[in-house]
PDB file of C-alpha atoms in Angstrom:
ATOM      1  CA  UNK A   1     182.933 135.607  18.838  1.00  0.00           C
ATOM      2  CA  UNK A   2     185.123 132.917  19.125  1.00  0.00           C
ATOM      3  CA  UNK A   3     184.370 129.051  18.099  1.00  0.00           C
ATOM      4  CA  UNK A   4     181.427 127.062  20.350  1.00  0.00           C
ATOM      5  CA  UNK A   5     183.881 124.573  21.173  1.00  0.00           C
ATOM      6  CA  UNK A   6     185.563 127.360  23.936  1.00  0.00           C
ATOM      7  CA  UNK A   7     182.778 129.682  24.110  1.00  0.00           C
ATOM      8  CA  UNK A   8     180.159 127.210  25.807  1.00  0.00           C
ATOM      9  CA  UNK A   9     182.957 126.804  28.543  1.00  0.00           C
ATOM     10  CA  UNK A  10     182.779 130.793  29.377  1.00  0.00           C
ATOM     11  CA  UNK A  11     179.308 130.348  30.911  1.00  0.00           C
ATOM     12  CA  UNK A  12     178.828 133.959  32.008  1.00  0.00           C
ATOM     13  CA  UNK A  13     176.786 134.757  35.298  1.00  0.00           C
ATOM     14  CA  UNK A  14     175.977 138.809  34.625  1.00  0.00           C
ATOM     15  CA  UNK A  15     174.163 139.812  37.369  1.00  0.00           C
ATOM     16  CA  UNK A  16     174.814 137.304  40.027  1.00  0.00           C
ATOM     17  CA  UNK A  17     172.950 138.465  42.835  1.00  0.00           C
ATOM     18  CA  UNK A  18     171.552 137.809  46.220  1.00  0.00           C
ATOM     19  CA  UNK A  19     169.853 140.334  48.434  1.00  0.00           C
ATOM     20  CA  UNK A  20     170.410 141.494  51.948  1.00  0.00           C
ATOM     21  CA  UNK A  21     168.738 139.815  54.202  1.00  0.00           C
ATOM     22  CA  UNK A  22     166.765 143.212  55.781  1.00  0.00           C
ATOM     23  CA  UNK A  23     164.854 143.218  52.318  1.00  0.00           C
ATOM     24  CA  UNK A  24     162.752 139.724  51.751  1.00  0.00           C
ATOM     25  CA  UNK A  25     163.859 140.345  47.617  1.00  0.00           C
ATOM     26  CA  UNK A  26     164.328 137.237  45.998  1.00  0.00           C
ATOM     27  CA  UNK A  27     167.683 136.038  45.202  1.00  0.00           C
ATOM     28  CA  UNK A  28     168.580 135.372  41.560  1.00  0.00           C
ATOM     29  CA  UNK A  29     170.822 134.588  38.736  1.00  0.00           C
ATOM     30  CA  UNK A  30     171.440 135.369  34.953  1.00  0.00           C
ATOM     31  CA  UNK A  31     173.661 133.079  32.842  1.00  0.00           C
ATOM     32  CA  UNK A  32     174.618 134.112  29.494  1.00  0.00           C
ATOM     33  CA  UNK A  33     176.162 131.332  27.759  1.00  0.00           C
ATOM     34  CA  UNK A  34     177.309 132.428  24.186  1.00  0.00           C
ATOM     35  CA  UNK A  35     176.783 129.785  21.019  1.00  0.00           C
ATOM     36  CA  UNK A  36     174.694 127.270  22.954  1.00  0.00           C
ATOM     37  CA  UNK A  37     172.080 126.170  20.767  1.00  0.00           C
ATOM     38  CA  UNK A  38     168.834 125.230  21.398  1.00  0.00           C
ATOM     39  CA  UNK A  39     169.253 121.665  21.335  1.00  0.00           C
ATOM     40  CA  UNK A  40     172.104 121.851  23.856  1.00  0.00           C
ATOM     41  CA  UNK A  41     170.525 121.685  26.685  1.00  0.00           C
ATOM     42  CA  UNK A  42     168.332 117.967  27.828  1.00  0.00           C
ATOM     43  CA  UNK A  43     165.286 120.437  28.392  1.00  0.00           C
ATOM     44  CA  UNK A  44     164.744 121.378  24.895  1.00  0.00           C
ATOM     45  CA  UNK A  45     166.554 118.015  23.174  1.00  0.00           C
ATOM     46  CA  UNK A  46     165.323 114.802  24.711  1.00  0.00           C
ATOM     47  CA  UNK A  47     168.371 113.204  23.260  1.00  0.00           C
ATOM     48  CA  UNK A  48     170.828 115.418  25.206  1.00  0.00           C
ATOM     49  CA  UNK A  49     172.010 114.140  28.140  1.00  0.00           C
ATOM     50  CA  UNK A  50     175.118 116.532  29.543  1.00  0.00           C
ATOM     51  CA  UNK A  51     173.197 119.130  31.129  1.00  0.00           C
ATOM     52  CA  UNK A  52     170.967 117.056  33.908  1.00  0.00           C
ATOM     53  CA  UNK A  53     171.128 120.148  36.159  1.00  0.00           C
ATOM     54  CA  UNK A  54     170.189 123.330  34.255  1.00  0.00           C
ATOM     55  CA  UNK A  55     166.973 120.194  32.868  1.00  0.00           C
ATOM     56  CA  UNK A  56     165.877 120.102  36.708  1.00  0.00           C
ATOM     57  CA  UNK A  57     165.921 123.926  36.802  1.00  0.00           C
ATOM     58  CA  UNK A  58     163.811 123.888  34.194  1.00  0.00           C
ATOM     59  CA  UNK A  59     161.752 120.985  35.268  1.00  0.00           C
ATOM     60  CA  UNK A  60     160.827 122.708  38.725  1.00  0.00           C
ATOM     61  CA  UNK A  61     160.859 126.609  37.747  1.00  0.00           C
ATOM     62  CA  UNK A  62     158.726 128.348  34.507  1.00  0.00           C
ATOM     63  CA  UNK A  63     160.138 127.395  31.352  1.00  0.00           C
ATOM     64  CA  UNK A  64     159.976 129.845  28.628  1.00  0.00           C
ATOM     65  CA  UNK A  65     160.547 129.227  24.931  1.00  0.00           C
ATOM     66  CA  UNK A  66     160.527 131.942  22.967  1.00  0.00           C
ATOM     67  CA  UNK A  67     163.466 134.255  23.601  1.00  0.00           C
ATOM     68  CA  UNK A  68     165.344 136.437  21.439  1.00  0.00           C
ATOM     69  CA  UNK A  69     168.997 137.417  22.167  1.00  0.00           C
ATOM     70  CA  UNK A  70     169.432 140.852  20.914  1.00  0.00           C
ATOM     71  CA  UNK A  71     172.577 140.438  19.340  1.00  0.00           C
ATOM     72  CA  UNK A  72     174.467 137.498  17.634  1.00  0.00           C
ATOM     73  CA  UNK A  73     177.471 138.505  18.771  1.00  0.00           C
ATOM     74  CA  UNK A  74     179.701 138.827  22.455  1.00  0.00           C
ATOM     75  CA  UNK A  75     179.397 142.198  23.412  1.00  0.00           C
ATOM     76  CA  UNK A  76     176.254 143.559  21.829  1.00  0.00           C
ATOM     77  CA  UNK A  77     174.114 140.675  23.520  1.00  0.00           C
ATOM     78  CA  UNK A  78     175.795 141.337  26.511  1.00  0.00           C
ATOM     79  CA  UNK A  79     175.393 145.282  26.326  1.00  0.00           C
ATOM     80  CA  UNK A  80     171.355 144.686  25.594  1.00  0.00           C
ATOM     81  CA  UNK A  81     171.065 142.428  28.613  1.00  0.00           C
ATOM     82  CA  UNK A  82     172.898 144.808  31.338  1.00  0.00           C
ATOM     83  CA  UNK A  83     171.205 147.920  30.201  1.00  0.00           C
ATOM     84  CA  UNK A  84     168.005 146.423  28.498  1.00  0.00           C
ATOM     85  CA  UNK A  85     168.536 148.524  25.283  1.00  0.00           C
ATOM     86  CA  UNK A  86     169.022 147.259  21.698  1.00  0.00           C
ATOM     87  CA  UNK A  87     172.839 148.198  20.029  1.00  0.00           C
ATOM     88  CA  UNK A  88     171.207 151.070  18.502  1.00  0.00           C
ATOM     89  CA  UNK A  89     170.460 152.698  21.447  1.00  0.00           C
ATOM     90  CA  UNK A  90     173.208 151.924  23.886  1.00  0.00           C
ATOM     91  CA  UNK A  91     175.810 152.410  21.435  1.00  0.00           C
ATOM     92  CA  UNK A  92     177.572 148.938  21.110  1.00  0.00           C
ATOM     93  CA  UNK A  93     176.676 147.162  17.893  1.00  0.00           C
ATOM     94  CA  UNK A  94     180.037 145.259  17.461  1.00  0.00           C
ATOM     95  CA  UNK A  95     182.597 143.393  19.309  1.00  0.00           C
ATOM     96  CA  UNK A  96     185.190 144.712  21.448  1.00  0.00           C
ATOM     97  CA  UNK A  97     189.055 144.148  20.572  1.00  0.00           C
ATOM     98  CA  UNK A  98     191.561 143.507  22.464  1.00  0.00           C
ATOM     99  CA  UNK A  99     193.017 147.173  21.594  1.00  0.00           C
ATOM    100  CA  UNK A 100     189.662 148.971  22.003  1.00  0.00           C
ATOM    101  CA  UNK A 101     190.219 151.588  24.728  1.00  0.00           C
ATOM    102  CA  UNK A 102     186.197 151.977  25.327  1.00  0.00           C
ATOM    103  CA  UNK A 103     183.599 150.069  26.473  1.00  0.00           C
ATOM    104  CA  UNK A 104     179.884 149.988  27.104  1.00  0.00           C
ATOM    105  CA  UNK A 105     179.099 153.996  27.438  1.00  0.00           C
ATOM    106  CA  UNK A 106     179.497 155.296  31.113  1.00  0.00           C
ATOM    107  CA  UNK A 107     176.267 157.245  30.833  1.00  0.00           C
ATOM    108  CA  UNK A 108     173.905 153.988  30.220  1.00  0.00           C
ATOM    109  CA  UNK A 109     172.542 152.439  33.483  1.00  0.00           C
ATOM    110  CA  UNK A 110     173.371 148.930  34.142  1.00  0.00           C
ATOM    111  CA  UNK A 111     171.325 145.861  35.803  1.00  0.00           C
ATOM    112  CA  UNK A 112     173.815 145.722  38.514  1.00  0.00           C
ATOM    113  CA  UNK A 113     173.858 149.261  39.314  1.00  0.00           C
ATOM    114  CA  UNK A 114     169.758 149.307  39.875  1.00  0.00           C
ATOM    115  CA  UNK A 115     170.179 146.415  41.594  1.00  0.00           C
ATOM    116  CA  UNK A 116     173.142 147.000  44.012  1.00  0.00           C
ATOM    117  CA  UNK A 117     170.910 150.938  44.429  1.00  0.00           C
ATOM    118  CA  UNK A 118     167.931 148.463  45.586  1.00  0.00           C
ATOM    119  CA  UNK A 119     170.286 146.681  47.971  1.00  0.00           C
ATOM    120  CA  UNK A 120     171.542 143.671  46.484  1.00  0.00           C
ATOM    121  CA  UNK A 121     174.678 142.114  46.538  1.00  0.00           C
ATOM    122  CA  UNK A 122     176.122 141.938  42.885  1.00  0.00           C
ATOM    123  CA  UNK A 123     178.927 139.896  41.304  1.00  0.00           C
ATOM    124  CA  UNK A 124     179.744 138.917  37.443  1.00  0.00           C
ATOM    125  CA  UNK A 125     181.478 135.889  36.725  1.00  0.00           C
ATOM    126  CA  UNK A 126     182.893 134.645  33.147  1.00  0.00           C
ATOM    127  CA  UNK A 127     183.713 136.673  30.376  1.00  0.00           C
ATOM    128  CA  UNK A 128     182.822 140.419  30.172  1.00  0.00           C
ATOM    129  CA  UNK A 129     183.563 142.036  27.072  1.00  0.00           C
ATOM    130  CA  UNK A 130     182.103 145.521  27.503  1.00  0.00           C
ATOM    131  CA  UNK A 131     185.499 147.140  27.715  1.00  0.00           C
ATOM    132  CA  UNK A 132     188.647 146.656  30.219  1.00  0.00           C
ATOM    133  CA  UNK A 133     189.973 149.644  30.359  1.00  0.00           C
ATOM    134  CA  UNK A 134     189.002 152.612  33.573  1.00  0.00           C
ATOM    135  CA  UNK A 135     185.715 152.574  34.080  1.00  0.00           C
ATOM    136  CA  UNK A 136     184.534 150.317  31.262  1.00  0.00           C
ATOM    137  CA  UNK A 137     185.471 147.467  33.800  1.00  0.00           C
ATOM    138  CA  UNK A 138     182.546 145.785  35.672  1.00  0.00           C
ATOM    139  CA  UNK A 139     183.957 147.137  39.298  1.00  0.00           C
ATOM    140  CA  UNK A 140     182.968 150.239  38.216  1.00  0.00           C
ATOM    141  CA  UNK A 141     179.662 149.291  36.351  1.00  0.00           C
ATOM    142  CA  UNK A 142     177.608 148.211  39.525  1.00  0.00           C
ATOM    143  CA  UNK A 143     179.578 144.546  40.776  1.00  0.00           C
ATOM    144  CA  UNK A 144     180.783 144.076  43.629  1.00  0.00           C
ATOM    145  CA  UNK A 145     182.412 141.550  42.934  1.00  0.00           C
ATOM    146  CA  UNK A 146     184.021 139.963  39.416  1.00  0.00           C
ATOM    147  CA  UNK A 147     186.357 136.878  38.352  1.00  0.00           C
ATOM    148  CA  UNK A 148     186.703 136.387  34.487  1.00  0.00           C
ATOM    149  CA  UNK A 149     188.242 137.016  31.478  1.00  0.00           C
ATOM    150  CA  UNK A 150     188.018 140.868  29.639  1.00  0.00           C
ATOM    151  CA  UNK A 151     187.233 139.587  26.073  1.00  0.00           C
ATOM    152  CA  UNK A 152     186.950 136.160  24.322  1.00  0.00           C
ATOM    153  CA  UNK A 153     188.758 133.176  24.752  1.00  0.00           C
ATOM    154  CA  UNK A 154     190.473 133.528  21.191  1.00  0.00           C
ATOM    155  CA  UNK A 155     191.631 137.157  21.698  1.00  0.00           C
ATOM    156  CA  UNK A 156     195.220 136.401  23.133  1.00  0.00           C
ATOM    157  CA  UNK A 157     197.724 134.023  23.155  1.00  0.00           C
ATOM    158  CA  UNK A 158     197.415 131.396  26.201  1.00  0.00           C
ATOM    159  CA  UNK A 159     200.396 129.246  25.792  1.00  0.00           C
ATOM    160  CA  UNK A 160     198.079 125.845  25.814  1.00  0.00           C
ATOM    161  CA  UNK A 161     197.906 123.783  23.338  1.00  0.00           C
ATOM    162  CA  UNK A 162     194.637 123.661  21.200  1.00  0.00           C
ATOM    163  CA  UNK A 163     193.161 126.768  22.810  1.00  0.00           C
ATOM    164  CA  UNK A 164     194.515 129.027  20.787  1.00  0.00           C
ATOM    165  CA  UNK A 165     191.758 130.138  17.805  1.00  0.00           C
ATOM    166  CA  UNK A 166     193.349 131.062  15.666  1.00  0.00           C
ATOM    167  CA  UNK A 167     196.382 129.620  16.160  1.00  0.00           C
ATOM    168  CA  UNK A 168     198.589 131.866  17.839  1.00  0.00           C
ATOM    169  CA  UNK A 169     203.132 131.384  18.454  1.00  0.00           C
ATOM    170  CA  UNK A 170     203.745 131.124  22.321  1.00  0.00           C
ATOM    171  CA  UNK A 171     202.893 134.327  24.330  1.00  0.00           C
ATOM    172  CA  UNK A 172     206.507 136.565  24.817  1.00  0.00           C
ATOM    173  CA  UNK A 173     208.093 136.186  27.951  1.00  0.00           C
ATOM    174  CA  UNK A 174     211.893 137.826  27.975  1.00  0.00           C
ATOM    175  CA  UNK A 175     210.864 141.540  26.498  1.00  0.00           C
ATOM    176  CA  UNK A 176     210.383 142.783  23.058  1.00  0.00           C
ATOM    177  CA  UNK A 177     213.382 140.430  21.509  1.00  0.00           C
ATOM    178  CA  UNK A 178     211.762 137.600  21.455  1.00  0.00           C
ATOM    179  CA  UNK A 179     208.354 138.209  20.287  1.00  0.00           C
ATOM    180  CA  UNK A 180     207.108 136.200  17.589  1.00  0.00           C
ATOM    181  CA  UNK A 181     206.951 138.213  14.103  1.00  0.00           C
ATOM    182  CA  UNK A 182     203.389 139.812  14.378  1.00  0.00           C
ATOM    183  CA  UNK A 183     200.672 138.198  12.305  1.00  0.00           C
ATOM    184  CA  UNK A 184     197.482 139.824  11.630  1.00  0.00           C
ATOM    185  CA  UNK A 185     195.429 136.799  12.540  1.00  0.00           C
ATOM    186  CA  UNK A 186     196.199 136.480  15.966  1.00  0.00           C
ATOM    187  CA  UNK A 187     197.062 138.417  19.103  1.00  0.00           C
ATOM    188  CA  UNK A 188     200.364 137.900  19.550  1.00  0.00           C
ATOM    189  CA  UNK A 189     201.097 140.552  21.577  1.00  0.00           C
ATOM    190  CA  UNK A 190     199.187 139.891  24.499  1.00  0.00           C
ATOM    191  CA  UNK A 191     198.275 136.986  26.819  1.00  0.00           C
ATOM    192  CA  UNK A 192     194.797 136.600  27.893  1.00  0.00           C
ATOM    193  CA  UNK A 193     194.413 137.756  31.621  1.00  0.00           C
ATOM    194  CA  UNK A 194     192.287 136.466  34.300  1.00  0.00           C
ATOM    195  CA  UNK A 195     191.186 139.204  36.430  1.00  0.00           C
ATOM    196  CA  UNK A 196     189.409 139.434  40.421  1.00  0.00           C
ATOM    197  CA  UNK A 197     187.903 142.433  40.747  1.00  0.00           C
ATOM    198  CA  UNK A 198     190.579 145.089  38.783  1.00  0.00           C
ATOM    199  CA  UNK A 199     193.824 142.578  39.540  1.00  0.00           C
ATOM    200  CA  UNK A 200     195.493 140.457  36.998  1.00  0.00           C
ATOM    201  CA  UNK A 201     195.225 137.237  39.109  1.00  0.00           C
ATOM    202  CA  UNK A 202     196.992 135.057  35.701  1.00  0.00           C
ATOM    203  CA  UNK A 203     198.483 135.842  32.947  1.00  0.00           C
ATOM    204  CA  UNK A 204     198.119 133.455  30.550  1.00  0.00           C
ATOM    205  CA  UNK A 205     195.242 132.555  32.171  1.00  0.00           C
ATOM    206  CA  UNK A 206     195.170 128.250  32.361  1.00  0.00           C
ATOM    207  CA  UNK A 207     191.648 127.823  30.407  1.00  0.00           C
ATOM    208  CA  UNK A 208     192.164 123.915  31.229  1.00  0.00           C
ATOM    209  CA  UNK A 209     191.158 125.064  34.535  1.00  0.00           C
ATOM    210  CA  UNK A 210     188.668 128.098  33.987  1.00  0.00           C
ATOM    211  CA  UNK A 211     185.426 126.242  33.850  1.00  0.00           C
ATOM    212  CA  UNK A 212     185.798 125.042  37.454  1.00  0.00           C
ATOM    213  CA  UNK A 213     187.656 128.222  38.960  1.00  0.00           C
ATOM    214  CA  UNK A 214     184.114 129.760  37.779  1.00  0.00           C
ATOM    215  CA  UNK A 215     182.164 127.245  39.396  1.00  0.00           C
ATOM    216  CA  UNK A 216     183.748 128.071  42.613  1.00  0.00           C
ATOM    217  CA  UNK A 217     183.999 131.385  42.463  1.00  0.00           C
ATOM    218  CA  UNK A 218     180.312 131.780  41.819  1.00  0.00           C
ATOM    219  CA  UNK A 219     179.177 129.110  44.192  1.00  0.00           C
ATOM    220  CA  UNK A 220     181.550 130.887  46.281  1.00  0.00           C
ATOM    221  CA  UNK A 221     180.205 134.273  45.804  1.00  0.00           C
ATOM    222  CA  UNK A 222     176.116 132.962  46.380  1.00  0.00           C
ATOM    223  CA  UNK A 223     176.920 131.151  49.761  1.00  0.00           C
ATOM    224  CA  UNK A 224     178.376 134.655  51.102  1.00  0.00           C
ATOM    225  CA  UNK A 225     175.698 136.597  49.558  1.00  0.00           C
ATOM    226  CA  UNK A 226     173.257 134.635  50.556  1.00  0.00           C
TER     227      UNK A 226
END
Protein backbone atom coordinates (compact mmCIF):
# COMPACT_ATOMS: atom_id res chain seq x y z
CA UNK A 1 0.00 0.00 0.00
CA UNK A 2 1.31 3.16 -0.67
CA UNK A 3 0.04 6.69 0.90
CA UNK A 4 -3.84 7.93 -0.17
CA UNK A 5 -2.41 10.96 -1.45
CA UNK A 6 -1.08 8.74 -4.84
CA UNK A 7 -3.16 5.80 -4.39
CA UNK A 8 -6.68 7.57 -4.98
CA UNK A 9 -5.05 8.71 -8.38
CA UNK A 10 -4.56 4.82 -9.50
CA UNK A 11 -8.34 4.42 -9.88
CA UNK A 12 -8.29 0.82 -11.12
CA UNK A 13 -11.02 -0.40 -13.71
CA UNK A 14 -10.62 -4.54 -13.21
CA UNK A 15 -12.91 -5.91 -15.37
CA UNK A 16 -13.73 -3.27 -17.85
CA UNK A 17 -16.06 -4.80 -20.07
CA UNK A 18 -18.56 -4.45 -22.80
CA UNK A 19 -20.23 -7.28 -24.64
CA UNK A 20 -20.55 -8.20 -28.25
CA UNK A 21 -23.19 -6.95 -29.73
CA UNK A 22 -24.71 -10.70 -30.96
CA UNK A 23 -25.39 -11.25 -27.11
CA UNK A 24 -27.95 -8.40 -25.60
CA UNK A 25 -25.49 -8.80 -22.07
CA UNK A 26 -25.27 -5.70 -20.38
CA UNK A 27 -22.21 -3.72 -20.51
CA UNK A 28 -20.40 -2.92 -17.26
CA UNK A 29 -17.63 -1.66 -15.17
CA UNK A 30 -15.69 -2.33 -11.84
CA UNK A 31 -13.51 0.40 -10.28
CA UNK A 32 -11.34 -0.42 -7.49
CA UNK A 33 -10.02 2.62 -6.04
CA UNK A 34 -7.59 1.78 -3.09
CA UNK A 35 -7.69 4.14 0.33
CA UNK A 36 -10.81 6.10 -0.65
CA UNK A 37 -12.78 6.47 2.32
CA UNK A 38 -16.19 6.58 2.78
CA UNK A 39 -16.60 10.14 3.05
CA UNK A 40 -14.73 10.71 -0.21
CA UNK A 41 -17.11 10.53 -2.41
CA UNK A 42 -20.34 13.61 -2.48
CA UNK A 43 -22.75 10.47 -2.34
CA UNK A 44 -21.94 9.36 1.05
CA UNK A 45 -20.51 13.03 2.46
CA UNK A 46 -22.87 15.86 1.68
CA UNK A 47 -19.98 18.14 2.30
CA UNK A 48 -17.81 16.65 -0.50
CA UNK A 49 -17.94 18.24 -3.51
CA UNK A 50 -14.96 16.72 -6.00
CA UNK A 51 -16.63 13.76 -7.18
CA UNK A 52 -20.03 15.26 -8.96
CA UNK A 53 -19.87 12.35 -11.44
CA UNK A 54 -19.41 9.00 -9.65
CA UNK A 55 -22.66 11.21 -7.07
CA UNK A 56 -24.89 11.10 -10.38
CA UNK A 57 -24.00 7.41 -10.85
CA UNK A 58 -25.13 6.87 -7.74
CA UNK A 59 -28.04 9.19 -7.87
CA UNK A 60 -29.58 7.35 -11.04
CA UNK A 61 -28.34 3.57 -10.49
CA UNK A 62 -28.88 1.29 -6.94
CA UNK A 63 -26.82 2.50 -4.28
CA UNK A 64 -25.55 0.04 -1.88
CA UNK A 65 -24.00 0.71 1.52
CA UNK A 66 -22.78 -1.96 3.13
CA UNK A 67 -19.74 -3.45 1.43
CA UNK A 68 -16.82 -5.14 2.71
CA UNK A 69 -13.46 -5.16 0.84
CA UNK A 70 -11.87 -8.41 1.57
CA UNK A 71 -8.58 -7.25 2.16
CA UNK A 72 -6.98 -3.96 3.49
CA UNK A 73 -4.34 -4.17 1.42
CA UNK A 74 -3.37 -3.86 -2.77
CA UNK A 75 -3.17 -7.18 -3.91
CA UNK A 76 -5.25 -9.31 -1.60
CA UNK A 77 -8.42 -7.02 -2.29
CA UNK A 78 -7.66 -7.18 -5.70
CA UNK A 79 -7.06 -11.11 -5.78
CA UNK A 80 -10.68 -11.55 -3.82
CA UNK A 81 -12.42 -9.38 -6.38
CA UNK A 82 -11.04 -11.17 -9.75
CA UNK A 83 -11.52 -14.63 -8.46
CA UNK A 84 -14.28 -14.01 -5.74
CA UNK A 85 -12.30 -15.98 -3.05
CA UNK A 86 -11.02 -14.70 0.33
CA UNK A 87 -6.76 -14.69 0.69
CA UNK A 88 -7.12 -17.90 2.35
CA UNK A 89 -8.36 -19.61 -0.38
CA UNK A 90 -6.77 -18.13 -3.44
CA UNK A 91 -3.49 -18.00 -1.94
CA UNK A 92 -2.57 -14.20 -1.83
CA UNK A 93 -2.80 -12.77 1.67
CA UNK A 94 -0.01 -10.09 1.25
CA UNK A 95 1.34 -7.61 -1.09
CA UNK A 96 3.36 -8.20 -4.02
CA UNK A 97 7.07 -6.71 -4.29
CA UNK A 98 8.64 -5.43 -6.78
CA UNK A 99 11.10 -8.63 -6.74
CA UNK A 100 8.29 -11.20 -6.29
CA UNK A 101 8.56 -13.55 -9.30
CA UNK A 102 4.75 -14.91 -8.70
CA UNK A 103 1.56 -13.69 -8.83
CA UNK A 104 -2.08 -14.53 -8.31
CA UNK A 105 -1.98 -18.60 -8.77
CA UNK A 106 -2.46 -19.69 -12.51
CA UNK A 107 -4.90 -22.39 -11.46
CA UNK A 108 -7.64 -19.83 -9.86
CA UNK A 109 -10.27 -18.61 -12.40
CA UNK A 110 -10.53 -14.99 -12.94
CA UNK A 111 -13.64 -12.50 -13.61
CA UNK A 112 -12.23 -11.70 -16.92
CA UNK A 113 -11.62 -15.10 -18.03
CA UNK A 114 -15.56 -16.15 -17.34
CA UNK A 115 -16.38 -13.21 -18.82
CA UNK A 116 -14.28 -13.00 -22.06
CA UNK A 117 -15.55 -17.36 -22.16
CA UNK A 118 -19.23 -15.68 -22.14
CA UNK A 119 -18.22 -13.33 -24.93
CA UNK A 120 -17.29 -10.13 -23.61
CA UNK A 121 -14.78 -7.84 -24.45
CA UNK A 122 -12.35 -7.37 -21.40
CA UNK A 123 -9.74 -4.73 -20.54
CA UNK A 124 -8.00 -3.65 -17.03
CA UNK A 125 -6.88 -0.30 -16.57
CA UNK A 126 -4.74 1.19 -13.48
CA UNK A 127 -2.65 -0.62 -11.29
CA UNK A 128 -2.54 -4.47 -11.19
CA UNK A 129 -0.52 -5.91 -8.62
CA UNK A 130 -1.19 -9.64 -8.93
CA UNK A 131 2.25 -10.36 -10.30
CA UNK A 132 4.25 -9.06 -13.57
CA UNK A 133 6.12 -11.62 -14.39
CA UNK A 134 4.90 -14.67 -17.43
CA UNK A 135 1.71 -15.45 -16.92
CA UNK A 136 0.98 -13.61 -13.68
CA UNK A 137 0.39 -10.57 -16.10
CA UNK A 138 -3.28 -9.63 -16.84
CA UNK A 139 -2.81 -10.52 -20.83
CA UNK A 140 -2.66 -13.79 -19.81
CA UNK A 141 -5.34 -13.73 -16.96
CA UNK A 142 -8.48 -13.14 -19.25
CA UNK A 143 -7.90 -9.08 -20.68
CA UNK A 144 -7.79 -8.27 -23.70
CA UNK A 145 -6.66 -5.43 -23.29
CA UNK A 146 -4.44 -3.56 -20.28
CA UNK A 147 -2.67 -0.01 -19.67
CA UNK A 148 -1.25 0.48 -16.06
CA UNK A 149 1.25 0.20 -13.72
CA UNK A 150 2.51 -3.62 -12.28
CA UNK A 151 2.61 -2.65 -8.54
CA UNK A 152 2.11 0.57 -6.46
CA UNK A 153 2.95 3.92 -7.12
CA UNK A 154 5.73 3.94 -4.29
CA UNK A 155 7.47 0.72 -5.47
CA UNK A 156 10.15 2.38 -7.83
CA UNK A 157 11.90 5.30 -8.37
CA UNK A 158 10.06 7.83 -10.92
CA UNK A 159 12.43 10.64 -11.22
CA UNK A 160 9.51 13.36 -10.22
CA UNK A 161 9.65 15.27 -7.62
CA UNK A 162 7.28 14.53 -4.60
CA UNK A 163 6.13 11.18 -5.99
CA UNK A 164 8.54 9.30 -4.69
CA UNK A 165 7.19 7.48 -1.14
CA UNK A 166 9.54 6.94 0.33
CA UNK A 167 11.84 9.10 -0.91
CA UNK A 168 13.87 7.51 -3.38
CA UNK A 169 17.75 9.12 -5.27
CA UNK A 170 17.04 9.60 -9.10
CA UNK A 171 16.37 6.32 -11.06
CA UNK A 172 20.06 5.06 -12.82
CA UNK A 173 20.45 5.88 -16.23
CA UNK A 174 24.32 5.24 -17.55
CA UNK A 175 24.70 1.36 -16.19
CA UNK A 176 25.62 -0.03 -12.90
CA UNK A 177 28.32 2.97 -12.10
CA UNK A 178 26.19 5.31 -11.30
CA UNK A 179 23.56 3.85 -9.23
CA UNK A 180 22.80 5.43 -6.10
CA UNK A 181 24.21 3.37 -2.94
CA UNK A 182 21.21 0.94 -2.29
CA UNK A 183 18.99 1.79 0.65
CA UNK A 184 16.63 -0.59 2.09
CA UNK A 185 13.76 1.84 2.13
CA UNK A 186 13.32 2.41 -1.32
CA UNK A 187 13.58 0.81 -4.75
CA UNK A 188 16.36 2.14 -6.11
CA UNK A 189 17.01 -0.21 -8.51
CA UNK A 190 14.19 0.01 -10.65
CA UNK A 191 11.95 2.64 -12.30
CA UNK A 192 8.32 2.17 -12.24
CA UNK A 193 7.06 1.02 -15.78
CA UNK A 194 3.97 1.79 -17.56
CA UNK A 195 2.92 -1.09 -19.51
CA UNK A 196 0.08 -1.68 -22.79
CA UNK A 197 -0.71 -4.96 -22.94
CA UNK A 198 2.98 -6.90 -22.13
CA UNK A 199 5.15 -3.64 -23.58
CA UNK A 200 7.00 -1.22 -21.46
CA UNK A 201 5.34 1.87 -23.08
CA UNK A 202 7.54 4.36 -20.16
CA UNK A 203 9.95 3.91 -18.07
CA UNK A 204 9.82 6.09 -15.46
CA UNK A 205 6.45 6.28 -16.05
CA UNK A 206 5.33 10.43 -15.80
CA UNK A 207 2.60 9.93 -12.85
CA UNK A 208 1.92 13.86 -13.41
CA UNK A 209 0.22 12.55 -16.36
CA UNK A 210 -1.20 8.99 -15.38
CA UNK A 211 -4.57 9.97 -14.10
CA UNK A 212 -5.64 11.30 -17.52
CA UNK A 213 -3.66 8.71 -19.81
CA UNK A 214 -6.20 6.31 -17.78
CA UNK A 215 -9.08 8.29 -18.49
CA UNK A 216 -8.44 7.95 -22.10
CA UNK A 217 -7.40 4.80 -22.35
CA UNK A 218 -10.50 3.49 -20.67
CA UNK A 219 -12.91 5.83 -22.33
CA UNK A 220 -10.97 4.74 -25.19
CA UNK A 221 -11.27 1.12 -24.66
CA UNK A 222 -15.52 1.38 -23.86
CA UNK A 223 -16.26 3.40 -27.13
CA UNK A 224 -14.53 0.39 -29.18
CA UNK A 225 -16.06 -2.18 -27.10
CA UNK A 226 -19.08 -0.87 -27.13
Amino acid sequence: MGTPSLLVLAVALAGLSAPCAAYGQPNFIVVLADDVGWGDLGANWAETKETPHLDELAAEGTRFVDFHAAASTCSPSRASLLTGRLGARNGVTHNFAVTSVGGLPLNETTLAEVLREAGYSTGAIGKWHLGHHGHHHPSFRGFDYYLGIPYSHDMGCTDTPGYNLPPCPPCPRHGPAARPAARKDCYTEVALPLFENVTIIQQPVNLSSLAERYVEAATRFIRGAR
